[in-house]
Amino acid sequence: MDVRAESLTGEYEEDTARFAALLRDGESFDLCSRELTPGKIRFRLWTLEGLTRPESFDKLVSALESCGASGAEPVRDAARFAGTALPAGQVKILSDFDALAAAVLSGCTAVFSDLFGRDALAVDLRSYPVRDSEEPENDKVMRGSRDGFVENILTNVSLIRRRIRTPALLAKRLAVGESTRTDVAVLWVEGRADAAYVRDLTERIASLRTDSLVLGHQSMAEALQPRGWLNPFPKLRTTERPDTAAAALLEGGVIVLCDNSPEAMLFPVTLFHFLQETDDFCFSPLTGTYLRLLRHLIFWLTMIVTPLWILVLNHADLLPDMLGFLIPHDPGDLPILVQLIVTEFALDGLKLASLNTPDVLASSLSVVGGLLLGDFAVTVGWLSPDVILYMAFVAIANFTQSSYELGYTFKFLRILTLLLTAAFDWAGLLAGIAVGVLFAVFNRTVDGRRRYLWPLIPFDGNAAARLILRLKKQD
């Protein structure tokens, strides 16, 4: 018989024995169980040592022990007892083993008593280990706030509430994962977000049937959108910046926070949202517009710069003298196409090596290693200096936006377009671009409501101007 699906019987001895068996009391060193008998009252407490504030637990024990010391008739109702006998704190009245076990495993303290009948208390005394809020490594700004999300969901909610001080900001907490019971929070501003959309997204998250969310937002995204993952375009947008999340909420968006993850998921999402940066709004509209247009131009070039170069080399005889510098003087021993493909993979190899290099050595090894490898490759004839130049531009330009997923999307499309151009000339270049456009048009995001190329498809002139240009903020 599955104890988790049952409710408490009201028999103190039987309920505590079954709950102890459910938690496998005595088999885990950090699961603490304590029995109190002040006067003729019996209490039994369970808590996880590393997730509970010791001083708060001591106050709870003192409050329970004082119940039998006065000699007065004890309160025989869980709700009244929690309101009169316990110190201030969040207390839930629960009546089934499953909910009580989930509360203990998330850091609450379960209190059983022969006073409560078929109920028990879950007292929130949680204190999770958490690092200090600091500026995210992958989403830095030249101007603006320097704080960032951490792995604690309550801290992340408070960072958003610090910026949006209105009772219209609502936060709903859910538990997802059969094994992990991970806390998930859905945040929106009532009156700005689409109520039907919020309800639909919340119901989809609550109905997820997955074993765990140990990988945070990525696990949830894959559970929400189990199909269409062969499309390389990212299905959701994330941020580690509270100011970016707050701005999205005020624009009518919905934020989903996942415990143990320092990233917030922003809904709904379109392709052009990935090319927005916080820095755009920290400068004047003119400077912000310049930065945004430059970001668009450079990033879109990363997809076609090497295929265009291959196309130029295929028609070198048609080039005017003023463009003769596009023809490599030392093409190397390998074909240019092979050199470009090899360099694409070599760049990713250097990234992986840099990630696994100790911090003390990472910066020096990544720079010196890249320079030495490039110089040696040119010296022995593997690579042309022109290939090093174009691939260096592609590698650096990829960081004009902060999404790794979008960067790899353009990398895959660039390699595909490169191969098609080498094989089919102009037709191959156009075919590669067309494939990328089709992938974007038919990409289904996690929310599935707004088109991925909105506001171009369907066209919305005002929205397009706001996303592509940095317009003056309107009240």
Tab-separated table of C-alpha atoms in Angstrom:
chain	number	residue	atom	x	y	z
A	1	MET	CA	0.000	0.000	0.000
A	2	ASP	CA	1.298	3.453	-0.928
A	3	VAL	CA	1.438	5.492	2.278
A	4	ARG	CA	1.991	8.770	0.389
A	5	ALA	CA	-1.504	8.737	-1.105
A	6	GLU	CA	-3.217	8.342	2.286
A	7	SER	CA	-4.461	10.851	4.812
A	8	LEU	CA	-3.675	10.938	8.494
A	9	THR	CA	-5.838	8.685	10.647
A	10	GLY	CA	-5.868	10.806	13.801
A	11	GLU	CA	-4.092	8.075	15.792
A	12	TYR	CA	-0.854	9.638	16.993
A	13	GLU	CA	1.191	6.442	17.340
A	14	GLU	CA	0.091	5.047	13.991
A	15	ASP	CA	0.552	8.316	12.083
A	16	THR	CA	4.042	9.009	13.442
A	17	ALA	CA	5.161	5.432	12.796
A	18	ARG	CA	3.936	5.504	9.211
A	19	PHE	CA	5.454	8.923	8.570
A	20	ALA	CA	8.792	7.784	10.009
A	21	ALA	CA	8.703	4.777	7.686
A	22	LEU	CA	7.854	7.009	4.717
A	23	LEU	CA	10.832	9.302	5.423
A	24	ARG	CA	13.006	6.257	6.232
A	25	ASP	CA	13.863	7.808	9.567
A	26	GLY	CA	17.247	6.656	10.853
A	27	GLU	CA	18.767	5.962	7.434
A	28	SER	CA	19.841	9.542	6.603
A	29	PHE	CA	22.135	11.391	8.981
A	30	ASP	CA	20.675	14.833	8.184
A	31	LEU	CA	17.047	13.863	8.884
A	32	CYS	CA	16.395	14.866	12.477
A	33	SER	CA	13.491	13.534	14.520
A	34	ARG	CA	12.643	14.770	17.990
A	35	GLU	CA	9.857	13.857	20.401
A	36	LEU	CA	8.585	16.223	23.084
A	37	THR	CA	6.259	15.410	25.980
A	38	PRO	CA	5.447	18.621	27.875
A	39	GLY	CA	2.901	17.632	30.501
A	40	LYS	CA	0.551	15.080	28.995
A	41	ILE	CA	0.920	16.411	25.432
A	42	ARG	CA	2.968	14.573	22.835
A	43	PHE	CA	4.745	16.209	19.893
A	44	ARG	CA	6.932	14.633	17.215
A	45	LEU	CA	9.058	16.807	14.923
A	46	TRP	CA	10.902	16.002	11.691
A	47	THR	CA	13.261	18.358	9.883
A	48	LEU	CA	16.317	18.354	7.626
A	49	GLU	CA	19.273	19.739	9.517
A	50	GLY	CA	21.020	21.545	6.664
A	51	LEU	CA	17.882	23.340	5.428
A	52	THR	CA	16.550	24.656	8.748
A	53	ARG	CA	17.630	27.719	10.710
A	54	PRO	CA	18.895	26.357	14.067
A	55	GLU	CA	17.779	29.400	16.075
A	56	SER	CA	14.260	29.233	14.616
A	57	PHE	CA	14.034	25.511	15.334
A	58	ASP	CA	15.071	26.137	18.958
A	59	LYS	CA	12.341	28.782	19.306
A	60	LEU	CA	9.784	26.324	17.936
A	61	VAL	CA	10.875	23.661	20.438
A	62	SER	CA	10.673	26.183	23.287
A	63	ALA	CA	7.169	27.224	22.233
A	64	LEU	CA	5.986	23.604	22.129
A	65	GLU	CA	7.528	22.762	25.508
A	66	SER	CA	5.841	25.755	27.103
A	67	CYS	CA	2.417	24.452	26.076
A	68	GLY	CA	2.298	21.867	28.857
A	69	ALA	CA	4.090	23.943	31.470
A	70	SER	CA	1.236	26.344	32.139
A	71	GLY	CA	-1.209	23.642	33.181
A	72	ALA	CA	-3.998	25.249	31.170
A	73	GLU	CA	-6.210	23.188	28.891
A	74	PRO	CA	-4.354	22.856	25.562
A	75	VAL	CA	-5.915	23.960	22.299
A	76	ARG	CA	-7.109	20.864	20.428
A	77	ASP	CA	-7.306	22.388	16.970
A	78	ALA	CA	-4.343	22.635	14.616
A	79	ALA	CA	-5.297	25.997	13.123
A	80	ARG	CA	-5.979	27.666	16.488
A	81	PHE	CA	-2.864	26.109	17.996
A	82	ALA	CA	-0.700	27.473	15.180
A	83	GLY	CA	-2.135	30.950	15.649
A	84	THR	CA	-1.840	31.135	19.431
A	85	ALA	CA	0.983	28.880	20.597
A	86	LEU	CA	3.620	29.114	17.885
A	87	PRO	CA	5.989	32.028	17.190
A	88	ALA	CA	5.318	34.132	14.145
A	89	GLY	CA	6.057	32.285	10.921
A	90	GLN	CA	4.456	30.615	7.945
A	91	VAL	CA	2.528	27.526	9.041
A	92	LYS	CA	0.472	25.182	6.879
A	93	ILE	CA	-2.168	22.754	8.084
A	94	LEU	CA	-1.749	19.479	6.179
A	95	SER	CA	-3.625	16.217	6.415
A	96	ASP	CA	-1.927	13.778	4.026
A	97	PHE	CA	1.438	12.058	4.205
A	98	ASP	CA	2.531	13.043	0.715
A	99	ALA	CA	2.214	16.785	1.327
A	100	LEU	CA	3.935	16.505	4.699
A	101	ALA	CA	6.842	14.528	3.246
A	102	ALA	CA	7.244	17.074	0.444
A	103	ALA	CA	7.269	19.887	3.021
A	104	VAL	CA	9.981	18.229	5.124
A	105	LEU	CA	12.143	17.426	2.100
A	106	SER	CA	11.927	21.062	0.989
A	107	GLY	CA	13.166	22.291	4.379
A	108	CYS	CA	10.019	22.763	6.473
A	109	THR	CA	9.531	21.205	9.897
A	110	ALA	CA	6.658	18.732	10.325
A	111	VAL	CA	4.921	18.766	13.714
A	112	PHE	CA	2.670	15.860	14.755
A	113	SER	CA	0.683	15.944	17.985
A	114	ASP	CA	-2.092	14.059	19.706
A	115	LEU	CA	-3.855	17.442	19.878
A	116	PHE	CA	-4.336	17.849	16.146
A	117	GLY	CA	-6.453	14.832	15.223
A	118	ARG	CA	-6.200	14.196	11.482
A	119	ASP	CA	-3.988	17.240	10.872
A	120	ALA	CA	-0.311	18.085	11.234
A	121	LEU	CA	1.672	21.300	10.955
A	122	ALA	CA	4.331	22.212	8.413
A	123	VAL	CA	6.321	25.117	9.860
A	124	ASP	CA	8.501	27.031	7.411
A	125	LEU	CA	11.910	27.431	9.046
A	126	ARG	CA	13.888	27.071	5.827
A	127	SER	CA	17.308	28.554	5.273
A	128	TYR	CA	18.870	27.491	1.987
A	129	PRO	CA	22.587	27.899	1.270
A	130	VAL	CA	22.847	30.792	-1.184
A	131	ARG	CA	25.610	32.829	-2.789
A	132	ASP	CA	25.637	36.610	-2.899
A	133	SER	CA	23.859	38.386	-5.721
A	134	GLU	CA	26.413	39.638	-8.239
A	135	GLU	CA	26.535	40.741	-11.854
A	136	PRO	CA	26.074	37.798	-14.246
A	137	GLU	CA	29.183	36.755	-16.145
A	138	ASN	CA	27.330	36.322	-19.442
A	139	ASP	CA	25.020	39.344	-19.323
A	140	LYS	CA	27.137	42.311	-18.304
A	141	VAL	CA	26.376	45.962	-18.981
A	142	MET	CA	28.440	49.129	-19.305
A	143	ARG	CA	25.943	51.023	-17.164
A	144	GLY	CA	23.135	49.921	-14.899
A	145	SER	CA	22.633	47.674	-11.876
A	146	ARG	CA	25.236	45.075	-10.910
A	147	ASP	CA	23.064	42.485	-9.187
A	148	GLY	CA	21.892	39.182	-10.619
A	149	PHE	CA	19.709	36.194	-9.896
A	150	VAL	CA	20.976	33.397	-7.654
A	151	GLU	CA	19.960	29.763	-7.113
A	152	ASN	CA	17.351	30.615	-4.449
A	153	ILE	CA	13.860	31.198	-5.849
A	154	LEU	CA	12.740	33.406	-2.921
A	155	THR	CA	15.758	35.663	-3.334
A	156	ASN	CA	15.033	35.973	-7.045
A	157	VAL	CA	11.401	36.917	-6.433
A	158	SER	CA	12.503	39.558	-3.932
A	159	LEU	CA	14.947	41.048	-6.466
A	160	ILE	CA	12.034	41.543	-8.859
A	161	ARG	CA	9.678	42.907	-6.182
A	162	ARG	CA	12.346	45.408	-5.198
A	163	ARG	CA	11.922	46.926	-8.663
A	164	ILE	CA	8.153	46.563	-9.100
A	165	ARG	CA	6.403	47.734	-5.935
A	166	THR	CA	2.799	47.190	-6.864
A	167	PRO	CA	0.225	44.739	-5.507
A	168	ALA	CA	-0.602	43.933	-9.131
A	169	LEU	CA	2.633	41.913	-9.327
A	170	LEU	CA	1.472	38.381	-8.582
A	171	ALA	CA	3.585	35.282	-7.967
A	172	LYS	CA	2.214	31.748	-7.985
A	173	ARG	CA	4.304	28.862	-6.694
A	174	LEU	CA	4.096	25.344	-8.126
A	175	ALA	CA	5.959	22.093	-7.462
A	176	VAL	CA	7.224	20.194	-10.519
A	177	GLY	CA	8.993	16.837	-10.719
A	178	GLU	CA	7.998	13.497	-9.260
A	179	SER	CA	11.373	13.031	-7.564
A	180	THR	CA	12.665	16.573	-7.092
A	181	ARG	CA	9.462	18.505	-6.220
A	182	THR	CA	11.243	21.595	-7.515
A	183	ASP	CA	9.673	24.946	-6.656
A	184	VAL	CA	8.612	26.912	-9.735
A	185	ALA	CA	7.253	30.464	-9.591
A	186	VAL	CA	5.134	32.135	-12.267
A	187	LEU	CA	5.150	35.948	-12.068
A	188	TRP	CA	3.044	38.462	-13.958
A	189	VAL	CA	1.581	41.955	-13.537
A	190	GLU	CA	-2.188	41.810	-13.446
A	191	GLY	CA	-3.759	44.146	-15.970
A	192	ARG	CA	-0.722	44.079	-18.254
A	193	ALA	CA	-0.269	40.396	-18.980
A	194	ASP	CA	-2.899	38.456	-20.914
A	195	ALA	CA	-4.941	36.672	-18.232
A	196	ALA	CA	-5.853	33.761	-20.523
A	197	TYR	CA	-2.221	33.318	-21.486
A	198	VAL	CA	-1.098	33.322	-17.839
A	199	ARG	CA	-3.757	30.767	-16.943
A	200	ASP	CA	-2.816	28.520	-19.852
A	201	LEU	CA	0.919	28.663	-19.107
A	202	THR	CA	0.354	28.013	-15.396
A	203	GLU	CA	-1.857	25.013	-16.127
A	204	ARG	CA	0.710	23.587	-18.537
A	205	ILE	CA	3.472	23.865	-15.942
A	206	ALA	CA	1.286	22.394	-13.189
A	207	SER	CA	0.340	19.430	-15.380
A	208	LEU	CA	3.919	18.537	-16.333
A	209	ARG	CA	4.712	14.859	-15.849
A	210	THR	CA	8.467	14.711	-15.453
A	211	ASP	CA	10.730	12.992	-12.964
A	212	SER	CA	13.028	15.900	-12.198
A	213	LEU	CA	14.116	19.438	-12.995
A	214	VAL	CA	17.745	19.010	-11.994
A	215	LEU	CA	18.869	20.980	-15.062
A	216	GLY	CA	16.643	23.910	-14.148
A	217	HIS	CA	14.920	25.871	-16.891
A	218	GLN	CA	16.235	23.633	-19.698
A	219	SER	CA	14.535	20.562	-18.206
A	220	MET	CA	11.267	22.481	-17.946
A	221	ALA	CA	11.536	23.847	-21.481
A	222	GLU	CA	12.023	20.361	-22.906
A	223	ALA	CA	9.079	19.081	-20.883
A	224	LEU	CA	6.854	21.956	-22.034
A	225	GLN	CA	7.859	21.559	-25.677
A	226	PRO	CA	8.646	17.874	-26.280
A	227	ARG	CA	8.488	18.207	-30.086
A	228	GLY	CA	10.287	20.316	-32.654
A	229	TRP	CA	13.751	20.197	-31.090
A	230	LEU	CA	15.417	19.542	-34.442
A	231	ASN	CA	14.785	23.214	-35.177
A	232	PRO	CA	17.982	24.965	-34.010
A	233	PHE	CA	16.382	28.281	-33.046
A	234	PRO	CA	16.030	28.723	-29.262
A	235	LYS	CA	12.562	28.045	-27.904
A	236	LEU	CA	12.746	30.400	-24.954
A	237	ARG	CA	14.662	33.414	-23.752
A	238	THR	CA	16.440	33.512	-20.413
A	239	THR	CA	18.132	36.195	-18.376
A	240	GLU	CA	20.103	36.394	-15.145
A	241	ARG	CA	19.383	40.105	-14.735
A	242	PRO	CA	16.517	41.209	-12.438
A	243	ASP	CA	16.162	44.537	-14.271
A	244	THR	CA	15.633	42.748	-17.592
A	245	ALA	CA	13.042	40.466	-16.011
A	246	ALA	CA	11.247	43.416	-14.398
A	247	ALA	CA	11.152	45.283	-17.715
A	248	ALA	CA	9.644	42.236	-19.416
A	249	LEU	CA	6.925	42.045	-16.749
A	250	LEU	CA	6.019	45.713	-17.195
A	251	GLU	CA	5.748	45.132	-20.950
A	252	GLY	CA	3.075	42.490	-20.349
A	253	GLY	CA	5.322	39.440	-20.253
A	254	VAL	CA	5.351	36.465	-17.917
A	255	ILE	CA	8.394	35.335	-15.916
A	256	VAL	CA	9.002	31.752	-14.793
A	257	LEU	CA	11.587	31.138	-12.068
A	258	CYS	CA	12.919	27.696	-11.230
A	259	ASP	CA	14.522	26.908	-7.884
A	260	ASN	CA	18.235	25.986	-8.080
A	261	SER	CA	18.590	27.984	-11.312
A	262	PRO	CA	19.889	31.573	-11.552
A	263	GLU	CA	18.048	32.166	-14.824
A	264	ALA	CA	14.553	33.509	-15.380
A	265	MET	CA	12.510	32.376	-18.377
A	266	LEU	CA	10.771	35.167	-20.290
A	267	PHE	CA	7.496	34.563	-22.130
A	268	PRO	CA	6.439	35.163	-24.836
A	269	VAL	CA	9.571	35.284	-26.972
A	270	THR	CA	10.401	36.296	-30.538
A	271	LEU	CA	13.643	36.280	-32.518
A	272	PHE	CA	14.112	40.046	-32.184
A	273	HIS	CA	13.928	39.931	-28.383
A	274	PHE	CA	17.281	38.122	-28.362
A	275	LEU	CA	18.931	41.150	-29.956
A	276	GLN	CA	17.764	43.536	-27.239
A	277	GLU	CA	20.248	44.395	-24.501
A	278	THR	CA	19.938	46.283	-21.239
A	279	ASP	CA	22.670	48.682	-22.358
A	280	ASP	CA	20.341	50.021	-25.057
A	281	PHE	CA	18.210	51.629	-22.349
A	282	CYS	CA	21.114	52.934	-20.264
A	283	PHE	CA	22.060	55.477	-22.939
A	284	SER	CA	20.206	58.159	-24.863
A	285	PRO	CA	17.811	57.042	-27.631
A	286	LEU	CA	20.341	58.044	-30.313
A	287	THR	CA	23.181	56.036	-28.770
A	288	GLY	CA	20.862	53.150	-27.954
A	289	THR	CA	19.576	53.055	-31.533
A	290	TYR	CA	23.136	53.067	-32.877
A	291	LEU	CA	24.143	50.173	-30.610
A	292	ARG	CA	21.056	48.165	-31.513
A	293	LEU	CA	21.394	48.674	-35.277
A	294	LEU	CA	25.102	47.836	-35.085
A	295	ARG	CA	24.286	44.672	-33.141
A	296	HIS	CA	21.750	43.620	-35.774
A	297	LEU	CA	24.113	44.332	-38.671
A	298	ILE	CA	27.132	42.534	-37.221
A	299	PHE	CA	25.197	39.530	-35.956
A	300	TRP	CA	23.307	38.929	-39.200
A	301	LEU	CA	26.628	39.148	-41.049
A	302	THR	CA	27.977	36.200	-39.045
A	303	MET	CA	25.690	33.876	-40.994
A	304	ILE	CA	26.709	34.932	-44.493
A	305	VAL	CA	30.223	36.413	-44.341
A	306	THR	CA	32.107	33.153	-45.015
A	307	PRO	CA	29.592	31.844	-47.608
A	308	LEU	CA	29.843	35.206	-49.407
A	309	TRP	CA	33.628	34.939	-49.390
A	310	ILE	CA	33.459	31.445	-50.907
A	311	LEU	CA	31.111	32.824	-53.565
A	312	VAL	CA	33.564	35.650	-54.323
A	313	LEU	CA	36.427	33.161	-54.670
A	314	ASN	CA	34.361	31.097	-57.097
A	315	HIS	CA	34.038	34.190	-59.310
A	316	ALA	CA	37.431	35.765	-58.717
A	317	ASP	CA	37.774	36.625	-62.397
A	318	LEU	CA	34.805	38.997	-62.158
A	319	LEU	CA	36.242	41.048	-59.294
A	320	PRO	CA	37.421	44.612	-60.021
A	321	ASP	CA	40.993	45.460	-59.090
A	322	MET	CA	39.901	47.456	-56.051
A	323	LEU	CA	38.502	44.249	-54.485
A	324	GLY	CA	41.563	42.174	-55.242
A	325	PHE	CA	42.413	42.018	-51.524
A	326	LEU	CA	39.591	39.477	-51.132
A	327	ILE	CA	41.689	36.890	-52.984
A	328	PRO	CA	44.152	35.154	-50.610
A	329	HIS	CA	47.787	35.471	-51.680
A	330	ASP	CA	48.726	32.377	-49.672
A	331	PRO	CA	45.715	30.016	-49.845
A	332	GLY	CA	47.427	27.196	-47.916
A	333	ASP	CA	47.649	23.513	-48.741
A	334	LEU	CA	44.049	22.647	-47.850
A	335	PRO	CA	41.030	23.859	-49.866
A	336	ILE	CA	39.526	27.067	-48.475
A	337	LEU	CA	36.212	25.300	-47.773
A	338	VAL	CA	37.955	22.626	-45.691
A	339	GLN	CA	39.925	25.303	-43.842
A	340	LEU	CA	36.734	27.160	-42.894
A	341	ILE	CA	34.990	24.001	-41.668
A	342	VAL	CA	38.030	22.889	-39.654
A	343	THR	CA	38.320	26.341	-38.081
A	344	GLU	CA	34.625	26.289	-37.119
A	345	PHE	CA	35.190	23.099	-35.127
A	346	ALA	CA	38.553	24.278	-33.763
A	347	LEU	CA	36.929	27.396	-32.283
A	348	ASP	CA	34.424	25.258	-30.392
A	349	GLY	CA	37.262	23.050	-29.200
A	350	LEU	CA	39.048	26.098	-27.798
A	351	LYS	CA	35.832	27.193	-26.046
A	352	LEU	CA	35.429	23.781	-24.406
A	353	ALA	CA	39.071	23.757	-23.350
A	354	SER	CA	38.715	27.261	-21.906
A	355	LEU	CA	35.637	26.254	-19.882
A	356	ASN	CA	37.504	23.348	-18.286
A	357	THR	CA	40.710	25.298	-17.651
A	358	PRO	CA	41.306	26.571	-14.078
A	359	ASP	CA	40.467	30.259	-13.694
A	360	VAL	CA	44.081	31.169	-12.947
A	361	LEU	CA	45.163	29.868	-16.357
A	362	ALA	CA	42.012	30.325	-18.451
A	363	SER	CA	42.567	33.837	-19.819
A	364	SER	CA	46.229	33.357	-20.681
A	365	LEU	CA	45.839	29.881	-22.175
A	366	SER	CA	42.797	30.799	-24.290
A	367	VAL	CA	44.463	33.865	-25.822
A	368	VAL	CA	47.994	32.490	-26.149
A	369	GLY	CA	46.736	29.076	-27.237
A	370	GLY	CA	44.564	30.581	-29.968
A	371	LEU	CA	47.379	32.808	-31.237
A	372	LEU	CA	49.948	30.012	-31.227
A	373	LEU	CA	47.659	27.505	-32.905
A	374	GLY	CA	46.666	30.028	-35.573
A	375	ASP	CA	50.266	31.064	-36.205
A	376	PHE	CA	51.507	27.471	-36.407
A	377	ALA	CA	48.625	26.482	-38.698
A	378	VAL	CA	49.542	29.304	-41.097
A	379	THR	CA	53.261	28.504	-40.889
A	380	VAL	CA	52.882	24.827	-41.798
A	381	GLY	CA	50.378	25.632	-44.537
A	382	TRP	CA	47.201	24.223	-43.006
A	383	LEU	CA	45.353	27.544	-42.923
A	384	SER	CA	45.408	30.761	-44.878
A	385	PRO	CA	45.789	34.081	-42.987
A	386	ASP	CA	42.561	35.181	-44.680
A	387	VAL	CA	40.689	32.245	-43.131
A	388	ILE	CA	42.018	33.200	-39.694
A	389	LEU	CA	40.817	36.777	-40.251
A	390	TYR	CA	37.271	35.917	-41.343
A	391	MET	CA	36.776	33.263	-38.668
A	392	ALA	CA	38.118	35.620	-36.003
A	393	PHE	CA	35.486	38.162	-37.063
A	394	VAL	CA	32.774	35.482	-36.888
A	395	ALA	CA	33.914	34.283	-33.454
A	396	ILE	CA	34.024	37.780	-31.958
A	397	ALA	CA	30.844	39.028	-33.655
A	398	ASN	CA	28.947	36.073	-32.196
A	399	PHE	CA	29.216	37.735	-28.782
A	400	THR	CA	27.363	40.882	-29.852
A	401	GLN	CA	24.295	39.192	-28.345
A	402	SER	CA	24.131	37.214	-25.095
A	403	SER	CA	22.300	34.029	-26.138
A	404	TYR	CA	24.564	31.017	-26.618
A	405	GLU	CA	21.679	29.095	-28.192
A	406	LEU	CA	21.101	31.735	-30.863
A	407	GLY	CA	24.840	31.892	-31.530
A	408	TYR	CA	24.980	28.156	-32.209
A	409	THR	CA	21.850	28.407	-34.343
A	410	PHE	CA	23.619	30.832	-36.654
A	411	LYS	CA	26.724	28.656	-36.569
A	412	PHE	CA	24.773	25.631	-37.843
A	413	LEU	CA	23.070	27.729	-40.516
A	414	ARG	CA	26.404	29.277	-41.520
A	415	ILE	CA	28.003	25.850	-42.026
A	416	LEU	CA	24.971	24.653	-44.000
A	417	THR	CA	24.992	27.776	-46.180
A	418	LEU	CA	28.748	27.441	-46.652
A	419	LEU	CA	28.423	23.876	-47.946
A	420	LEU	CA	25.482	24.747	-50.194
A	421	THR	CA	27.308	27.772	-51.625
A	422	ALA	CA	30.416	25.721	-52.364
A	423	ALA	CA	28.285	23.120	-54.135
A	424	PHE	CA	25.646	25.205	-55.937
A	425	ASP	CA	27.079	28.731	-56.177
A	426	TRP	CA	24.476	31.543	-56.011
A	427	ALA	CA	21.633	29.058	-55.764
A	428	GLY	CA	23.289	27.447	-52.755
A	429	LEU	CA	23.698	30.784	-50.967
A	430	LEU	CA	20.043	31.663	-51.512
A	431	ALA	CA	18.974	28.159	-50.493
A	432	GLY	CA	20.921	28.392	-47.228
A	433	ILE	CA	19.347	31.744	-46.386
A	434	ALA	CA	15.910	30.371	-47.304
A	435	VAL	CA	16.402	27.368	-45.009
A	436	GLY	CA	17.253	29.706	-42.134
A	437	VAL	CA	14.170	31.837	-42.788
A	438	LEU	CA	11.933	28.758	-42.969
A	439	PHE	CA	13.340	27.432	-39.697
A	440	ALA	CA	12.517	30.778	-38.072
A	441	VAL	CA	9.032	30.969	-39.609
A	442	PHE	CA	8.027	27.472	-38.507
A	443	ASN	CA	9.774	27.520	-35.145
A	444	ARG	CA	7.337	26.835	-32.323
A	445	THR	CA	8.328	28.448	-29.067
A	446	VAL	CA	7.484	27.054	-25.645
A	447	ASP	CA	4.401	29.236	-25.310
A	448	GLY	CA	3.341	28.613	-28.918
A	449	ARG	CA	1.132	31.708	-29.197
A	450	ARG	CA	3.128	34.559	-30.685
A	451	ARG	CA	4.838	33.945	-34.026
A	452	TYR	CA	8.626	33.712	-33.818
A	453	LEU	CA	9.166	36.469	-36.412
A	454	TRP	CA	6.652	38.880	-34.878
A	455	PRO	CA	6.408	41.870	-35.473
A	456	LEU	CA	7.419	41.146	-39.084
A	457	ILE	CA	5.064	38.141	-39.419
A	458	PRO	CA	2.346	39.255	-38.814
A	459	PHE	CA	3.508	42.796	-39.415
A	460	ASP	CA	3.128	45.355	-36.635
A	461	GLY	CA	4.805	48.635	-37.522
A	462	ASN	CA	4.816	50.188	-34.051
A	463	ALA	CA	6.135	47.041	-32.397
A	464	ALA	CA	8.790	46.628	-35.101
A	465	ALA	CA	10.002	50.171	-34.522
A	466	ARG	CA	10.276	49.557	-30.765
A	467	LEU	CA	12.226	46.321	-31.219
A	468	ILE	CA	14.603	47.458	-33.952
A	469	LEU	CA	15.062	51.079	-32.825
A	470	ARG	CA	15.622	52.477	-29.348
A	471	LEU	CA	12.731	54.903	-29.139
A	472	LYS	CA	12.181	57.435	-26.388
A	473	LYS	CA	10.465	55.908	-23.378
A	474	GLN	CA	6.784	56.800	-23.159
A	475	ASP	CA	4.948	56.992	-19.834
